[in-house]
mmCIF file of C-alpha atoms in Angstrom:
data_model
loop_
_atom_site.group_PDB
_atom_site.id
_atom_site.type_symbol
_atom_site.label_atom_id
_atom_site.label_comp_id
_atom_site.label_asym_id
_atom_site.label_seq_id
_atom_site.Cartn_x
_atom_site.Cartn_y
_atom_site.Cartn_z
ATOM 1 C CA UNK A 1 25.734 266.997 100.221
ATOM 2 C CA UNK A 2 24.134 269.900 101.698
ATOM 3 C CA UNK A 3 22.554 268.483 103.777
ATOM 4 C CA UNK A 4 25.696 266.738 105.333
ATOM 5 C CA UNK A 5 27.291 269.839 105.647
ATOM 6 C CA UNK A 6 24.660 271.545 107.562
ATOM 7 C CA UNK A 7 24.545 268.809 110.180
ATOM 8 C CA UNK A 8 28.926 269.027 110.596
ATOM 9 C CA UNK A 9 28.324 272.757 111.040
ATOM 10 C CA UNK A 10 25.444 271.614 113.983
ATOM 11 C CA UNK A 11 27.924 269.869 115.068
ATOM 12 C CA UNK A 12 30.584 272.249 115.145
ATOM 13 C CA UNK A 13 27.931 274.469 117.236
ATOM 14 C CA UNK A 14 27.236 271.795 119.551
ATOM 15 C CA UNK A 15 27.345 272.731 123.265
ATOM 16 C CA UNK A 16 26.832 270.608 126.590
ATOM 17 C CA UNK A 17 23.215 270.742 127.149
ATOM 18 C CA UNK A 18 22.108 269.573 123.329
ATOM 19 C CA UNK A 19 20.800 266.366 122.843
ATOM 20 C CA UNK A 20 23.485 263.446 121.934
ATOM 21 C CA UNK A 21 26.096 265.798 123.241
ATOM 22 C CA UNK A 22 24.948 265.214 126.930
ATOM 23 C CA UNK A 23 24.232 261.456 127.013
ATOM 24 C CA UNK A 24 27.824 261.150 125.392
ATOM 25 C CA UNK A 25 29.377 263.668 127.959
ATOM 26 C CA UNK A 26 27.798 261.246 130.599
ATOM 27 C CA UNK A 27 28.321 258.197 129.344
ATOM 28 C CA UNK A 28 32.279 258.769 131.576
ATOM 29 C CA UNK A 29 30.815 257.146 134.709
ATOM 30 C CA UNK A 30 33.010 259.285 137.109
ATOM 31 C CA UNK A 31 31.359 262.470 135.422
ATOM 32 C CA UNK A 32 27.954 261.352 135.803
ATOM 33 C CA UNK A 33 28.877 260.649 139.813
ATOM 34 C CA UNK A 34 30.096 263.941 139.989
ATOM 35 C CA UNK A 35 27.528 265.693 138.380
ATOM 36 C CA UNK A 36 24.980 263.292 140.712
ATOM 37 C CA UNK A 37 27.002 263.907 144.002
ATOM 38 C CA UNK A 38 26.761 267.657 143.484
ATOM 39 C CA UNK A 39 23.152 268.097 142.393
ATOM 40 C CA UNK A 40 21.822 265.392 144.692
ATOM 41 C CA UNK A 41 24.063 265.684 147.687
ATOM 42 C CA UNK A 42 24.091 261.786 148.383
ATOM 43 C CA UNK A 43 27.158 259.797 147.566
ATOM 44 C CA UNK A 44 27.466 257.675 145.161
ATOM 45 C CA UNK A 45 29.620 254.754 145.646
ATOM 46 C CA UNK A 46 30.069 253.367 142.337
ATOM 47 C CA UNK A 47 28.386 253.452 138.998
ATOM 48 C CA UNK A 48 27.069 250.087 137.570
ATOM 49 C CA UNK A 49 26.315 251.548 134.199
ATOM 50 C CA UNK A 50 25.025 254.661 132.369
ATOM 51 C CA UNK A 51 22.516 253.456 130.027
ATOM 52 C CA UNK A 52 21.926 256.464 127.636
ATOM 53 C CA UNK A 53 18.750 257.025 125.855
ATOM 54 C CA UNK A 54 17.331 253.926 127.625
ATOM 55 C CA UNK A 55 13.655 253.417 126.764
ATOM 56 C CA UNK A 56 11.806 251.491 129.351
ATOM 57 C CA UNK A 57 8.380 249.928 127.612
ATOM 58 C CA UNK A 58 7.268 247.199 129.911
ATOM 59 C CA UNK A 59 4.635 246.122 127.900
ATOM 60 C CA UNK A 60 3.986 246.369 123.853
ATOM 61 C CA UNK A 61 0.673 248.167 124.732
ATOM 62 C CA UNK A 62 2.091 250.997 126.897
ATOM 63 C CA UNK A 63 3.471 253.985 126.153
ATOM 64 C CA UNK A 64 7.403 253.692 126.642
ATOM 65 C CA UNK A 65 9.380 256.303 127.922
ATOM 66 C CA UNK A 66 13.292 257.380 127.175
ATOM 67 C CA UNK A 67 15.632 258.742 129.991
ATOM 68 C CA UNK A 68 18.475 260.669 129.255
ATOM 69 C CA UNK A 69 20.603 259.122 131.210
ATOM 70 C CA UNK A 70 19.943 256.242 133.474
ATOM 71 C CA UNK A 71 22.211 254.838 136.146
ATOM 72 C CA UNK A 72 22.792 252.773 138.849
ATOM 73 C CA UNK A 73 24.721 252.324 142.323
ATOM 74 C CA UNK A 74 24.213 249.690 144.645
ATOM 75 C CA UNK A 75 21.317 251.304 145.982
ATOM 76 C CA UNK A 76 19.994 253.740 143.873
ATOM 77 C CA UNK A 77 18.749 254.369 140.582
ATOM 78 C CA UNK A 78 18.834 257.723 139.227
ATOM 79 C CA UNK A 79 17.607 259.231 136.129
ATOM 80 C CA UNK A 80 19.204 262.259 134.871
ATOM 81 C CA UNK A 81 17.241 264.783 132.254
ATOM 82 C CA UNK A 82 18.525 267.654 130.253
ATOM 83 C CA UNK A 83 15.576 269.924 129.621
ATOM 84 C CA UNK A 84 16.521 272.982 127.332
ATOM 85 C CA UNK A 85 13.254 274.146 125.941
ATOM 86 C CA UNK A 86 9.999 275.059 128.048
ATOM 87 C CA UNK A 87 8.659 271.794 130.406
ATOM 88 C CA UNK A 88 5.181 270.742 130.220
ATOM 89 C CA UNK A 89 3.366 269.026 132.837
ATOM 90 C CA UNK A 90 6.583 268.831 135.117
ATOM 91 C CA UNK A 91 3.901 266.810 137.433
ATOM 92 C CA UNK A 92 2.498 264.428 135.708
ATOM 93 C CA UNK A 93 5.869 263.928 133.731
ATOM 94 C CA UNK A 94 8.058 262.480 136.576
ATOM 95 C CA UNK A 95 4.985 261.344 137.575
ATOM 96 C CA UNK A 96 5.345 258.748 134.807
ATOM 97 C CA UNK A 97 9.009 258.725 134.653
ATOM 98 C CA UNK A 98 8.731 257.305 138.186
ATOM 99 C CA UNK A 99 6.318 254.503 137.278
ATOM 100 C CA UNK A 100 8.395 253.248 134.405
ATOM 101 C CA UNK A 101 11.851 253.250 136.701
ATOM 102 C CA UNK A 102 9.679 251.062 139.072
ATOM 103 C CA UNK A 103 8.345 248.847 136.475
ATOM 104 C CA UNK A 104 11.675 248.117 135.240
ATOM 105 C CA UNK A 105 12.956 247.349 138.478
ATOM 106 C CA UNK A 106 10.027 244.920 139.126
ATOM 107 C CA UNK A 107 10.220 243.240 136.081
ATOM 108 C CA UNK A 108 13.532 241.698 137.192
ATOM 109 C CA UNK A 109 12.375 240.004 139.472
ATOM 110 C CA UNK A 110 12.421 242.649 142.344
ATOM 111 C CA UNK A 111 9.868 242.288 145.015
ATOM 112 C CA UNK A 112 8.748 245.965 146.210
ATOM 113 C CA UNK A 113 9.799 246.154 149.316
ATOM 114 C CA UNK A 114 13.338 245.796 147.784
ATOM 115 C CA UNK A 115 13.106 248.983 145.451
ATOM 116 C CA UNK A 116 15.879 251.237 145.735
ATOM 117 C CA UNK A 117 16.447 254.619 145.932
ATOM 118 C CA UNK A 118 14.965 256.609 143.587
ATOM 119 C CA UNK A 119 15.680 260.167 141.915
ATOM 120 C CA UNK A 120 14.597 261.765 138.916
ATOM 121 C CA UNK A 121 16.991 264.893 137.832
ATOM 122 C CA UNK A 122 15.665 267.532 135.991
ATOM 123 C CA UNK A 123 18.468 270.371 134.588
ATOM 124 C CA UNK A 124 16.247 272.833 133.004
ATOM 125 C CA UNK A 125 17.215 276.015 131.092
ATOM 126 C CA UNK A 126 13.684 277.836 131.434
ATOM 127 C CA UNK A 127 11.840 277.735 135.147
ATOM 128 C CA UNK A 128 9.189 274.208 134.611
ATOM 129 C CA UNK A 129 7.077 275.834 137.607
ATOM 130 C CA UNK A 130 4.738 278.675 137.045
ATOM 131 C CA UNK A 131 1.620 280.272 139.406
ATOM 132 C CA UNK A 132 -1.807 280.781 137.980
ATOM 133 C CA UNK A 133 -0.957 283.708 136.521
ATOM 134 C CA UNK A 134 1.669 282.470 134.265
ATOM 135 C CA UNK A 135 4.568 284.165 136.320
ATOM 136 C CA UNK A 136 7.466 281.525 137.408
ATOM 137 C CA UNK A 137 8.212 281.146 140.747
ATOM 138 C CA UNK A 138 11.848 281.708 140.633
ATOM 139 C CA UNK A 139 12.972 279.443 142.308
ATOM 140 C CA UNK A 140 16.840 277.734 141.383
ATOM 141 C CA UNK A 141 15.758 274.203 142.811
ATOM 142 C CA UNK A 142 12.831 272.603 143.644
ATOM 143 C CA UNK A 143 13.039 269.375 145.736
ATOM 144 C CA UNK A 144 9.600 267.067 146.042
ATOM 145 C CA UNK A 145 8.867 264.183 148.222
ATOM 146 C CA UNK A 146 5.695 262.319 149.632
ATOM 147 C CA UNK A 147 4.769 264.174 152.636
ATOM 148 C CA UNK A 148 1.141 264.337 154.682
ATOM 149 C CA UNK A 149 -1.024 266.973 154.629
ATOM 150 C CA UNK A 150 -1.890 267.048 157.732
ATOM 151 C CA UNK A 151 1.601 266.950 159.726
ATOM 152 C CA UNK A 152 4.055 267.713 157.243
ATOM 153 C CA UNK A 153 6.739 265.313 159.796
ATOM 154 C CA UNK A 154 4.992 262.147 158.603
ATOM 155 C CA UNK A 155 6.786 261.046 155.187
ATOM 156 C CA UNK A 156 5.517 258.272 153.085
ATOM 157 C CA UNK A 157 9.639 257.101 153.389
ATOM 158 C CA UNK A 158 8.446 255.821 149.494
ATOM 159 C CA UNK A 159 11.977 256.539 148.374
ATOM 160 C CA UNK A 160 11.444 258.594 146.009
ATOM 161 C CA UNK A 161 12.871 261.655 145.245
ATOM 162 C CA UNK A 162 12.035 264.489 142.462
ATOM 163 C CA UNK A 163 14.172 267.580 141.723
ATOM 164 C CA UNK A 164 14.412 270.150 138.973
ATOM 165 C CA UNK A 165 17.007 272.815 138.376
ATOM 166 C CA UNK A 166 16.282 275.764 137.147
ATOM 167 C CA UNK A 167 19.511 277.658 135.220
ATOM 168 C CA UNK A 168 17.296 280.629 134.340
ATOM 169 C CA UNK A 169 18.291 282.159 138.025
ATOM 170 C CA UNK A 170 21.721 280.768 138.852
ATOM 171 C CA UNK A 171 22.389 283.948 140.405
ATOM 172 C CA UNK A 172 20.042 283.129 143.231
ATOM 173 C CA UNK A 173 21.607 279.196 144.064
ATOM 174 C CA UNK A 174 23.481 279.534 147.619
ATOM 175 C CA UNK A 175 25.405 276.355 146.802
ATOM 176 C CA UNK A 176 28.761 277.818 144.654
ATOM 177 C CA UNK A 177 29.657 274.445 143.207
ATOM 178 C CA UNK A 178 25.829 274.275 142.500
ATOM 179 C CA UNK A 179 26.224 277.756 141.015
ATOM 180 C CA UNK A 180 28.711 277.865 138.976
ATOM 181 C CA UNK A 181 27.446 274.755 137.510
ATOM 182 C CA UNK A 182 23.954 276.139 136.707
ATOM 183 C CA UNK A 183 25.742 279.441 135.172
ATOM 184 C CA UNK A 184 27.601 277.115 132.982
ATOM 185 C CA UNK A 185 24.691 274.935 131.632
ATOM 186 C CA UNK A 186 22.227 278.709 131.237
ATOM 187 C CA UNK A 187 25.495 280.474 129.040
ATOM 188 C CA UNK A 188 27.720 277.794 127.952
ATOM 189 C CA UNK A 189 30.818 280.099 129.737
ATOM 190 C CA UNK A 190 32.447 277.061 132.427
ATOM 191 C CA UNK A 191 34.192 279.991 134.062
ATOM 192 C CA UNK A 192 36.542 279.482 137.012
ATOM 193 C CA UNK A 193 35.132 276.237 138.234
ATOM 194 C CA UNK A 194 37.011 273.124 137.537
ATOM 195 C CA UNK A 195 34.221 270.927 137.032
ATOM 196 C CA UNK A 196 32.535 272.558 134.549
ATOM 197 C CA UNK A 197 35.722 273.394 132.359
ATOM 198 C CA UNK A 198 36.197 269.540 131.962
ATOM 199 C CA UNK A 199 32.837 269.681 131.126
ATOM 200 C CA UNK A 200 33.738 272.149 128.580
ATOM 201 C CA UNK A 201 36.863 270.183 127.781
ATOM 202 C CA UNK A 202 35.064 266.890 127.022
ATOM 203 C CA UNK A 203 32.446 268.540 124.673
ATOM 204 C CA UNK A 204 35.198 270.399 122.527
ATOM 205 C CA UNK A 205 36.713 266.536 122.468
ATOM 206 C CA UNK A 206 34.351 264.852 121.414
ATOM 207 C CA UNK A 207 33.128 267.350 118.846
ATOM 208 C CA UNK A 208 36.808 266.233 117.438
ATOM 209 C CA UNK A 209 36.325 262.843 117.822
ATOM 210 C CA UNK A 210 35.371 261.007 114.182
ATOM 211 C CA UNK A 211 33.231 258.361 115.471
ATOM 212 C CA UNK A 212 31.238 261.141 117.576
ATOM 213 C CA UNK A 213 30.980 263.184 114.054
ATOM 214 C CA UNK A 214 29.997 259.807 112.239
ATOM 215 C CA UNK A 215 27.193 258.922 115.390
ATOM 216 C CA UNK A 216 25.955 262.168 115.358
ATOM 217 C CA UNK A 217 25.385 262.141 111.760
ATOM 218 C CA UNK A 218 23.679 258.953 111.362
ATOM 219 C CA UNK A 219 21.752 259.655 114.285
ATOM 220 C CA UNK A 220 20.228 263.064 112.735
ATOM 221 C CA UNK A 221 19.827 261.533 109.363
ATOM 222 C CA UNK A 222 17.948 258.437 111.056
ATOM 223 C CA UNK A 223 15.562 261.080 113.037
ATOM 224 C CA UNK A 224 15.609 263.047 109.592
ATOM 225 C CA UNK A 225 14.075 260.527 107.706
ATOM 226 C CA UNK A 226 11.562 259.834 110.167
ATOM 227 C CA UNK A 227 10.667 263.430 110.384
ATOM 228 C CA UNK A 228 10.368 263.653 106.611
ATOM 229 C CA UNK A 229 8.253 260.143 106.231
ATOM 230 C CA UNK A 230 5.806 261.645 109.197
ATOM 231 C CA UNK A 231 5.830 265.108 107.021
ATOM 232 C CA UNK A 232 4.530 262.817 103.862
ATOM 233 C CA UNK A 233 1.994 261.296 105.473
ATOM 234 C CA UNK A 234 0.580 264.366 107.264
ATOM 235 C CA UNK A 235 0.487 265.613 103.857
ATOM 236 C CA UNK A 236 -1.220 262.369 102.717
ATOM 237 C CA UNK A 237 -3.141 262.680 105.342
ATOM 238 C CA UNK A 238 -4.349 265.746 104.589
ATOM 239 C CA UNK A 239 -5.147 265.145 100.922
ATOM 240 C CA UNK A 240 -7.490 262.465 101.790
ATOM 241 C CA UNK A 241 -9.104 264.289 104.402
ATOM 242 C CA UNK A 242 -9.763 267.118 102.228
ATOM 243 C CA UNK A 243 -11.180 264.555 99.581
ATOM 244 C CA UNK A 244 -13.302 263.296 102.459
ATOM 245 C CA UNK A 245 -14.892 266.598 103.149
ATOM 246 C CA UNK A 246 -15.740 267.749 99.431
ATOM 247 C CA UNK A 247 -17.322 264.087 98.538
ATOM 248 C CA UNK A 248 -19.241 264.974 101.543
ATOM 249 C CA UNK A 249 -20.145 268.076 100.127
ATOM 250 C CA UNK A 250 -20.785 267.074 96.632
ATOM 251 C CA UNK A 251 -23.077 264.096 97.766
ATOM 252 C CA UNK A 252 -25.117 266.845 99.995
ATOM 253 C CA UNK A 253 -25.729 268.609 96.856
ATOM 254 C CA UNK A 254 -26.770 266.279 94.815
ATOM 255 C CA UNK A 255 -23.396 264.705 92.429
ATOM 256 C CA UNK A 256 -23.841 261.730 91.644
ATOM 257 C CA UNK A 257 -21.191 258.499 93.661
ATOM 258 C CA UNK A 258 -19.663 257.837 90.127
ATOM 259 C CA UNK A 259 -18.966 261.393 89.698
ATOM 260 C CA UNK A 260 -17.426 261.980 92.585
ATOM 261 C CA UNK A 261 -15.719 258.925 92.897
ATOM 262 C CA UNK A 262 -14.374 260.063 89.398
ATOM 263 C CA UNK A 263 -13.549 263.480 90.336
ATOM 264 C CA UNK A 264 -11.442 262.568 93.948
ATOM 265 C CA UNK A 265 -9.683 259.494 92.868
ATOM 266 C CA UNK A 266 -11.925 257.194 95.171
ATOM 267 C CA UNK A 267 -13.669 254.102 94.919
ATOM 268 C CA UNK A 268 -17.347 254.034 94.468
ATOM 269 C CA UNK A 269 -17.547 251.707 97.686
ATOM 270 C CA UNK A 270 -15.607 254.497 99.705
ATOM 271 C CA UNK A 271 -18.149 257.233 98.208
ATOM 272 C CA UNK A 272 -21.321 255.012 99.651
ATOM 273 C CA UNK A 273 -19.917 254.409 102.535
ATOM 274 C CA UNK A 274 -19.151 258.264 103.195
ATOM 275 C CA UNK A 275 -23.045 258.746 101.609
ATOM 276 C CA UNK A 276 -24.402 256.289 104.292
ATOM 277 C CA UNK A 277 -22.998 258.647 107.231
ATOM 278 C CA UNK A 278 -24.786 261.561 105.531
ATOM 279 C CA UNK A 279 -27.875 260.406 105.122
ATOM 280 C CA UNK A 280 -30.707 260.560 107.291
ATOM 281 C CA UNK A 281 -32.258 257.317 109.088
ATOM 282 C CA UNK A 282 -35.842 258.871 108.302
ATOM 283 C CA UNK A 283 -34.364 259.317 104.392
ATOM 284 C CA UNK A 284 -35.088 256.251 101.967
ATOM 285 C CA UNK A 285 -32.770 256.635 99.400
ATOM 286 C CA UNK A 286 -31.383 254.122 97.413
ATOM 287 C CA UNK A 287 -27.522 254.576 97.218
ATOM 288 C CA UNK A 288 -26.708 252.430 94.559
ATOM 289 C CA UNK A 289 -28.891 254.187 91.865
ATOM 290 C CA UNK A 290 -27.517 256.622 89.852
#
């Protein structure tokens, strides 16, 4: 029961850019175009679907990957990411986002000279882009696409677009709608702009709404579980590697495999087989005698 209470009160706290709230603000397609027409400035004529949370795993052997918020127009396909704690490898991140947006797109049947459009989104609370020396650059956006080295006004044309958003310096976006936007999503305050109080509006809604409540719950019981089950069997995991090490040990100084196998709760075979790896090759001893 506690524990159900402490997840309404997260609830109760819950603000725009936190996970589940986000994907449900933008599942409202004509949100989702706004928030893409502003950040993006392209136009978006209609949205097919938000998908939220989709995972794209092409293949049972790869690693799959899950987007925020994926959707489609006609022509484009855009992934959208909330990013509220410290990015890692921004790089190599989109990097892969990219490759699993194209996959997906190829696996139905689309030949790659037909690929659309593609942008990945990055709204991030904390600067992802830092010099050598561990300072950020500052920067409120940063815009990539494939361009040559050697004359910069030769583009690959792949398509392909990356941008990231950095709230941390609002102050220093040109754009006002972009702005006041960013200020919004860095202190939660929607101020004077009328796109970000129905932003504001939605998430106080929906934080109303019982089937949100109910969703949310499930949803952070679910991932509580799993956290818990991976928690066991790190500690599992820990128990038998620490009854690895001292039948390591105890062989090296001399206990006997039934001891030990005795002492730690393990099979004699497992205590051989552990012996064998200690052993010498230029050692003949005999590991079944004791």
């Amino acid at each position: 029961m506690e524990e159900f209470e402490n997840i309404q009160e997260i609830i109760d706290r819950l603000t725009f850019t936190d996970d589940g709230m986000f994907q449900a603000v933008l599942s409202d397609p004509e949100i989702s175009a706004e928030l893409v027409e502003r950040l993006l400035h392209i136009k978006v004529d209609h949205v097919e679907y938000p998908e939220l949370e989709k995972t794209i795993a092409p293949f049972y052997t790869t690693k799959g990957v899950r987007l925020d918020v994926y959707l489609k127009d006609s022509n484009k396909i855009i992934d959208i990411e909330m990013q509220c704690y410290p990015l890692k490898d921004p790089g190599k991140r989109t990097r892969y986002y990219q490759s699993m947006v194209d996959c997906d797109a190829l696996l139905k049947g689309e030949d790659y000279s037909r690929l659309k459009e593609s942008y990945i989104l990055f709204i991030c609370k904390h600067d992802p882009f830092r010099d050598e020396d561990n300072k950020p650059y500052g920067l409120p956006c940063y815009t990539f696409r494939n361009a040559c080295e050697e004359d910069t006004k030769v583009n690959l044309d792949d398509k392909t677009v990356k941008v990231f958003y950095n709230s941390s310096v609002y102050e220093k976006e040109k754009d006002e709608r972009i702005r006041d936007f960013l200020y919004f999503v860095h202190t939660n305050d929607s101020g004077k702009d009328d796109f970000s109080s129905r932003l504001s509006a939605m998430v106080e809604k929906l934080k109303a709404n019982k089937k949100f409540r109910s969703d949310y719950l499930a949803m952070n019981l679910h991932d509580r579980d799993i956290m818990e089950r991976a928690r066991q069997e790190g500690i599992s995991q820990g128990i038998r590697q620490n009854a690895v090490e001292n039948a390591r040990n105890l062989y090296a100084n001399g206990v006997s495999i039934n001891l030990i196998a005795k002492s730690l709760k393990m099979s004699e075979d497992e205590v051989r087989e552990l012996a064998r790896d200690i052993v010498p090759e230029t050692q003949s001893v005999s590991l079944h005698a004791e």
